[in-house]
Tab-separated table of C-alpha atoms in Angstrom:
chain	number	residue	atom	x	y	z
A	6	MET	CA	0.000	0.000	0.000
A	7	SER	CA	1.298	3.430	-0.848
A	8	TRP	CA	2.383	5.431	2.173
A	9	ILE	CA	0.764	8.749	3.022
A	10	ASN	CA	2.286	12.015	1.916
A	11	GLN	CA	1.464	14.658	4.507
A	12	ASN	CA	1.913	17.417	1.917
A	13	GLN	CA	-0.484	16.086	-0.696
A	14	VAL	CA	-3.628	17.942	0.335
A	15	THR	CA	-4.659	20.514	-2.248
A	16	LEU	CA	-5.915	23.451	-0.212
A	17	ASN	CA	-7.742	25.099	-3.091
A	18	LYS	CA	-9.763	21.978	-3.880
A	19	PRO	CA	-11.363	20.881	-0.597
A	20	ASN	CA	-14.686	19.799	-2.062
A	21	ASN	CA	-13.635	16.326	-3.193
A	22	LEU	CA	-11.819	15.128	-0.087
A	23	LEU	CA	-14.448	12.407	0.316
A	24	GLY	CA	-17.074	14.915	1.343
A	25	LEU	CA	-14.703	16.448	3.852
A	26	PHE	CA	-17.102	19.064	5.136
A	27	THR	CA	-20.363	17.266	4.438
A	28	GLN	CA	-22.550	17.518	7.512
A	29	SER	CA	-24.745	14.675	8.686
A	30	ARG	CA	-28.223	15.211	10.091
A	31	ASP	CA	-26.995	13.897	13.427
A	32	SER	CA	-26.485	16.133	16.470
A	33	LEU	CA	-24.135	16.019	19.600
A	34	HIS	CA	-23.871	16.040	23.814
A	35	HIS	CA	-23.041	14.132	27.242
A	36	ASP	CA	-20.892	14.280	30.379
A	37	PRO	CA	-17.227	13.433	29.618
A	38	SER	CA	-16.006	10.342	31.463
A	39	ASP	CA	-14.255	7.034	30.931
A	40	GLN	CA	-17.304	5.753	29.047
A	41	PHE	CA	-15.971	7.677	26.037
A	42	THR	CA	-13.565	4.802	25.492
A	43	LYS	CA	-15.777	1.905	26.500
A	44	LEU	CA	-18.612	1.085	24.154
A	45	PRO	CA	-19.718	-2.400	25.313
A	46	PRO	CA	-20.427	-5.076	22.684
A	47	HIS	CA	-24.197	-5.082	23.341
A	48	LEU	CA	-24.415	-1.574	21.895
A	49	TYR	CA	-23.298	-2.865	18.528
A	50	ASN	CA	-26.155	-5.367	18.614
A	51	LYS	CA	-28.621	-2.693	19.749
A	52	HIS	CA	-27.641	-0.461	16.838
A	53	LYS	CA	-27.270	-3.206	14.265
A	54	GLY	CA	-26.616	-1.821	10.814
A	55	LYS	CA	-25.182	1.484	12.044
A	56	LYS	CA	-21.569	2.477	11.656
A	57	PRO	CA	-19.387	2.757	14.779
A	58	SER	CA	-19.335	6.545	14.519
A	59	GLN	CA	-23.152	6.642	14.478
A	60	ILE	CA	-23.324	4.415	17.556
A	61	LEU	CA	-20.744	6.592	19.288
A	62	TYR	CA	-22.815	9.661	18.548
A	63	ASP	CA	-26.120	8.165	19.674
A	64	GLU	CA	-24.822	6.659	22.906
A	65	ILE	CA	-22.237	9.202	24.072
A	66	TYR	CA	-22.339	12.564	22.338
A	67	LYS	CA	-25.883	13.305	21.273
A	68	ASP	CA	-26.999	14.718	24.624
A	69	ILE	CA	-23.789	16.772	24.937
A	70	ILE	CA	-24.014	18.579	21.635
A	71	GLU	CA	-27.706	19.352	21.891
A	72	THR	CA	-27.421	20.980	25.309
A	73	PRO	CA	-30.198	23.549	25.842
A	74	ASN	CA	-29.156	27.210	25.983
A	75	ILE	CA	-25.856	26.423	24.274
A	76	ASN	CA	-26.162	29.579	22.166
A	77	ARG	CA	-24.982	31.756	25.021
A	78	PHE	CA	-21.606	30.042	24.829
A	79	VAL	CA	-21.159	30.247	21.069
A	80	GLN	CA	-22.637	33.629	20.177
A	81	PRO	CA	-21.155	37.067	20.982
A	82	PRO	CA	-22.931	38.778	23.896
A	83	PRO	CA	-24.678	42.124	23.394
A	84	GLN	CA	-22.450	45.155	23.920
A	85	TYR	CA	-23.362	46.794	27.221
A	86	GLU	CA	-22.422	50.116	28.790
A	87	LEU	CA	-22.059	50.864	32.471
A	88	LYS	CA	-25.299	52.821	32.490
A	89	ASP	CA	-27.126	49.661	31.351
A	90	GLN	CA	-26.112	48.165	34.710
A	91	ASN	CA	-26.925	51.300	36.705
A	92	PHE	CA	-23.188	51.648	37.351
A	93	LYS	CA	-23.199	48.530	39.528
A	94	CYS	CA	-21.114	45.333	39.307
A	95	TRP	CA	-23.069	42.691	37.427
A	96	GLN	CA	-22.295	40.101	40.096
A	97	CYS	CA	-22.035	41.732	43.535
A	98	GLN	CA	-23.880	45.005	42.790
A	99	LYS	CA	-21.057	47.138	44.206
A	100	PRO	CA	-20.992	50.668	42.711
A	101	ILE	CA	-18.457	50.827	39.859
A	102	SER	CA	-16.999	53.482	37.573
A	103	ASN	CA	-14.734	53.789	34.552
A	104	GLY	CA	-13.083	56.750	36.239
A	105	PHE	CA	-11.791	59.775	34.359
A	106	LEU	CA	-9.435	58.718	31.536
A	107	THR	CA	-9.244	55.385	33.428
A	108	ILE	CA	-7.975	57.164	36.568
A	109	GLY	CA	-9.970	55.858	39.519
A	110	ALA	CA	-11.538	53.039	37.494
A	111	ASN	CA	-12.621	50.122	39.677
A	112	CYS	CA	-14.154	47.789	37.076
A	113	ASP	CA	-13.508	45.969	33.821
A	114	GLN	CA	-15.541	44.373	31.059
A	115	CYS	CA	-15.789	40.587	30.838
A	116	PHE	CA	-15.249	39.396	27.256
A	117	PHE	CA	-17.409	36.324	27.875
A	118	HIS	CA	-20.531	37.996	29.265
A	119	GLY	CA	-20.057	41.479	27.848
A	120	ARG	CA	-20.949	42.853	31.294
A	121	TYR	CA	-18.929	45.022	33.675
A	122	PHE	CA	-17.607	43.597	36.940
A	123	CYS	CA	-15.801	45.195	39.862
A	124	ASN	CA	-12.125	44.431	40.371
A	125	ASP	CA	-12.960	41.907	43.110
A	126	CYS	CA	-15.295	39.973	40.783
A	127	MET	CA	-12.891	39.995	37.810
A	128	SER	CA	-10.529	37.039	37.513
A	129	VAL	CA	-6.772	37.473	37.344
A	130	VAL	CA	-6.748	34.480	34.973
A	131	ARG	CA	-7.351	35.194	31.286
A	132	MET	CA	-9.274	32.646	29.223
A	133	PRO	CA	-9.984	31.798	25.558
A	134	ILE	CA	-13.527	32.797	24.593
A	135	PRO	CA	-15.744	30.177	22.852
A	136	TRP	CA	-17.514	32.565	20.484
A	137	LYS	CA	-14.230	34.178	19.471
A	138	ALA	CA	-12.846	30.722	18.645
A	139	LEU	CA	-15.788	30.063	16.311
A	140	ASP	CA	-15.932	33.545	14.860
A	141	SER	CA	-12.291	33.988	13.849
A	142	PHE	CA	-10.353	31.030	15.301
A	143	ASP	CA	-9.099	33.471	17.914
A	144	LEU	CA	-7.820	31.405	20.842
A	145	ARG	CA	-5.974	34.181	22.597
A	146	HIS	CA	-6.692	34.715	26.303
A	147	TYR	CA	-8.970	37.567	27.329
A	148	LYS	CA	-10.087	39.257	30.547
A	149	VAL	CA	-13.017	37.470	32.135
A	150	SER	CA	-14.956	37.622	35.373
A	151	LYS	CA	-14.603	34.924	38.007
A	152	LEU	CA	-18.153	33.868	37.068
A	153	ALA	CA	-17.144	33.464	33.409
A	154	GLN	CA	-13.956	31.623	34.360
A	155	SER	CA	-16.035	29.069	36.255
A	156	GLU	CA	-18.416	28.605	33.308
A	157	ILE	CA	-15.617	28.265	30.762
A	158	ASP	CA	-13.829	25.743	32.986
A	159	LYS	CA	-16.979	23.587	33.069
A	160	LEU	CA	-17.442	23.526	29.302
A	161	TYR	CA	-13.740	23.451	28.375
A	162	ASP	CA	-13.661	19.693	27.623
A	163	LEU	CA	-17.135	19.397	26.084
A	164	PRO	CA	-17.386	19.127	22.256
A	165	ILE	CA	-20.119	21.746	21.928
A	166	LEU	CA	-18.436	24.008	19.371
A	167	GLU	CA	-19.383	23.018	15.833
A	168	ILE	CA	-17.563	24.265	12.752
A	169	THR	CA	-20.014	24.059	9.882
A	170	PRO	CA	-19.094	23.150	6.284
A	171	THR	CA	-19.736	26.743	5.212
A	172	SER	CA	-17.620	28.338	7.931
A	173	LYS	CA	-15.306	31.044	6.606
A	174	LEU	CA	-12.645	29.682	8.952
A	175	LEU	CA	-12.031	26.755	6.632
A	176	GLN	CA	-11.202	29.073	3.758
A	177	LEU	CA	-9.089	31.495	5.761
A	178	ASN	CA	-7.158	29.309	8.187
A	179	LYS	CA	-4.750	26.717	6.811
A	180	THR	CA	-4.011	25.223	10.246
A	181	LEU	CA	-7.675	24.493	10.904
A	182	PHE	CA	-8.351	23.265	7.366
A	183	GLU	CA	-5.504	20.748	7.536
A	184	PHE	CA	-6.734	19.463	10.885
A	185	MET	CA	-10.207	19.020	9.417
A	186	VAL	CA	-8.694	16.840	6.693
A	187	LEU	CA	-6.982	14.778	9.394
A	188	LYS	CA	-10.208	14.542	11.400
A	189	ARG	CA	-12.083	13.334	8.315
A	190	GLN	CA	-9.469	10.611	7.843
A	191	ILE	CA	-9.884	9.490	11.455
A	192	HIS	CA	-13.683	9.428	11.088
A	193	LEU	CA	-13.595	7.274	7.942
A	194	LEU	CA	-10.892	5.017	9.377
A	195	TYR	CA	-12.897	4.439	12.569
A	196	ASP	CA	-15.886	3.267	10.538
A	197	MET	CA	-13.933	0.701	8.538
A	198	ILE	CA	-11.221	-0.648	10.874
A	199	CYS	CA	-11.671	-4.268	11.942
A	200	ASP	CA	-11.804	-3.410	15.652
A	201	PRO	CA	-13.048	0.081	16.697
A	202	LYS	CA	-11.505	-0.448	20.141
A	203	LEU	CA	-8.076	0.083	18.556
A	204	VAL	CA	-9.100	3.668	17.841
A	205	GLN	CA	-10.868	4.100	21.179
A	206	THR	CA	-7.742	3.058	23.079
A	207	LEU	CA	-5.641	5.710	21.354
A	208	LEU	CA	-8.050	8.627	21.270
A	209	GLU	CA	-9.669	8.064	24.679
A	210	LYS	CA	-11.586	11.275	25.510
A	211	ARG	CA	-11.000	12.719	22.024
A	212	MET	CA	-13.440	10.284	20.461
A	213	ASN	CA	-15.523	13.235	19.245
A	214	LEU	CA	-12.942	13.404	16.439
A	215	CYS	CA	-14.404	10.134	15.115
A	216	LEU	CA	-17.823	11.684	14.553
A	217	LYS	CA	-18.950	12.865	11.145
A	218	ARG	CA	-19.968	16.254	12.507
A	219	ASN	CA	-17.150	18.684	13.174
A	220	CYS	CA	-17.776	19.240	16.878
A	221	PHE	CA	-14.934	20.320	19.115
A	222	SER	CA	-14.314	21.304	22.695
A	223	LEU	CA	-12.658	24.605	23.487
A	224	LYS	CA	-9.681	22.520	24.576
A	225	ASP	CA	-9.580	20.833	21.152
A	226	LEU	CA	-9.582	24.167	19.317
A	227	TYR	CA	-6.944	25.658	21.579
A	228	GLU	CA	-4.651	22.671	20.995
A	229	ILE	CA	-5.301	22.788	17.237
A	230	TYR	CA	-4.442	26.494	17.401
A	231	ASN	CA	-1.095	25.833	19.104
A	232	GLY	CA	-0.363	22.736	17.014
A	233	SER	CA	-0.103	20.198	19.835
A	234	LEU	CA	-3.276	18.216	19.045
A	235	THR	CA	-2.440	17.969	15.344
A	236	LYS	CA	0.903	16.303	16.130
A	237	VAL	CA	-0.734	13.814	18.503
A	238	ILE	CA	-3.553	12.840	16.115
A	239	GLN	CA	-1.154	12.576	13.160
A	240	GLY	CA	0.877	10.109	15.235
A	241	TYR	CA	-2.231	8.067	16.030
A	242	TYR	CA	-3.244	8.090	12.380
A	243	VAL	CA	0.134	6.666	11.346
A	244	ILE	CA	-0.184	3.897	13.965
A	245	LEU	CA	-3.678	2.971	12.768
A	246	PHE	CA	-2.651	3.209	9.107
A	247	LYS	CA	0.155	0.731	9.760
A	248	HIS	CA	-2.296	-1.646	11.416
A	249	ILE	CA	-4.623	-1.539	8.414
A	250	ASP	CA	-1.680	-1.962	6.039
A	251	LEU	CA	-0.741	-5.251	7.763
A	252	CYS	CA	-4.159	-6.537	8.863
A	253	LYS	CA	-5.727	-9.125	6.543
A	254	SER	CA	-9.204	-8.390	7.842
A	255	CYS	CA	-8.841	-4.649	7.197
A	256	GLN	CA	-7.358	-5.263	3.751
A	257	LYS	CA	-10.482	-7.183	2.788
A	258	ARG	CA	-12.478	-4.018	3.478
A	259	GLY	CA	-10.482	-2.052	0.932
A	260	HIS	CA	-11.163	-1.344	-2.743
A	261	ILE	CA	-9.323	-2.102	-5.960
A	262	CYS	CA	-8.724	1.008	-8.050
A	263	ILE	CA	-11.046	0.658	-11.052
A	264	ILE	CA	-8.607	2.566	-13.268
A	265	CYS	CA	-5.190	0.950	-12.695
A	266	LYS	CA	-6.641	-2.267	-11.169
A	267	HIS	CA	-3.567	-2.643	-8.949
A	268	VAL	CA	-3.943	-5.616	-6.605
A	269	VAL	CA	-3.047	-3.622	-3.467
A	270	PRO	CA	-6.326	-2.435	-1.897
A	271	ILE	CA	-6.969	1.267	-1.368
A	272	HIS	CA	-9.120	2.749	1.381
A	273	ALA	CA	-11.604	5.589	1.410
A	274	PHE	CA	-10.099	7.107	4.580
A	275	ASP	CA	-6.772	7.738	2.785
A	276	ILE	CA	-8.194	10.923	1.301
A	277	LYS	CA	-4.795	12.394	0.517
A	278	ASN	CA	-4.062	9.643	-1.990
A	279	VAL	CA	-7.512	8.293	-2.820
A	280	THR	CA	-10.602	9.908	-4.324
A	281	TYR	CA	-13.953	8.772	-5.658
A	282	CYS	CA	-16.398	9.402	-8.480
A	283	ASP	CA	-19.105	11.893	-7.546
A	284	THR	CA	-21.601	9.992	-9.708
A	285	CYS	CA	-21.097	6.281	-9.013
A	286	LEU	CA	-18.939	6.546	-5.846
A	287	LYS	CA	-16.314	4.135	-7.183
A	288	VAL	CA	-12.945	4.622	-5.481
A	289	PHE	CA	-9.582	5.118	-7.191
A	290	HIS	CA	-6.147	6.666	-6.742
A	291	ARG	CA	-5.995	10.441	-7.057
A	292	ASP	CA	-3.158	10.107	-9.570
A	293	CYS	CA	-5.252	7.726	-11.667
A	294	ALA	CA	-8.266	10.043	-11.505
A	295	GLU	CA	-6.178	12.869	-12.951
A	296	SER	CA	-5.240	10.788	-15.981
A	297	GLN	CA	-8.704	9.714	-17.136
A	298	SER	CA	-12.437	9.828	-16.432
A	299	CYS	CA	-14.265	7.232	-14.353
A	300	PRO	CA	-14.351	4.038	-16.483
A	301	ASN	CA	-17.452	2.773	-14.686
A	302	CYS	CA	-19.462	5.843	-15.685
A	303	LEU	CA	-18.076	5.743	-19.244
A	304	GLN	CA	-19.196	2.137	-19.556
A	305	GLN	CA	-22.714	2.997	-18.333
A	306	ARG	CA	-23.208	5.630	-21.067
């Protein structure tokens, strides 16, 4: 099997990376725990006919991603002025003021809530803001209140931030786009590997990366932003790719390129080297696809 070339993704042609940004009709949500890695065998019988990623979504993530009132975490707050709060701290109601040219100021604005808090109710810890992450992939740390810090801490590990297929971030941010390609590979690989537990053991509480929907935690996005998560998941992908390359059971789940007909199977998850026909969905090497049209469709005409 041909080995992966990490530089082969064509950034200006994302639309044929096996439906890279195609969104399912599924949704997402649940409390993060060790159950992320332990889907017991009876669940596969209960959901007979569904792919592992669909079972994972239904049993673990559906309730998490569809959390009520989630909009307040992912949408910018209204812009308030001190007079809207009657010049009182939003939390403790202590009188506050911006001072004169900041001299004598005893308050600050929380980037998470958009409200003003007194110095005692503002946190000394700065935090990334969920809506800023989704709006412009801005994962810098901003001033927040102690109340906001507590809320952000609680949602930090939950995959409640969805990047839609039409998000401008995918066109403007190369780092995020390349991670989305990697995530799509992991999703497709998880659905075809002979034993899903091999993926579960590696990814543990990052199993949301195996879902079809592009749902991330704030922690995920921050670690994509600084590059650390990409390196880890690339390493896991190489390990799993090697397994599939040597596993007879996994090889049986592959495809023979209908153009070159080479005997070595190819796999849909290898989207950097493999593509498919938009019409008949037959799979072939990208290099082969560039040399001629789909022979299956030509034969049908």
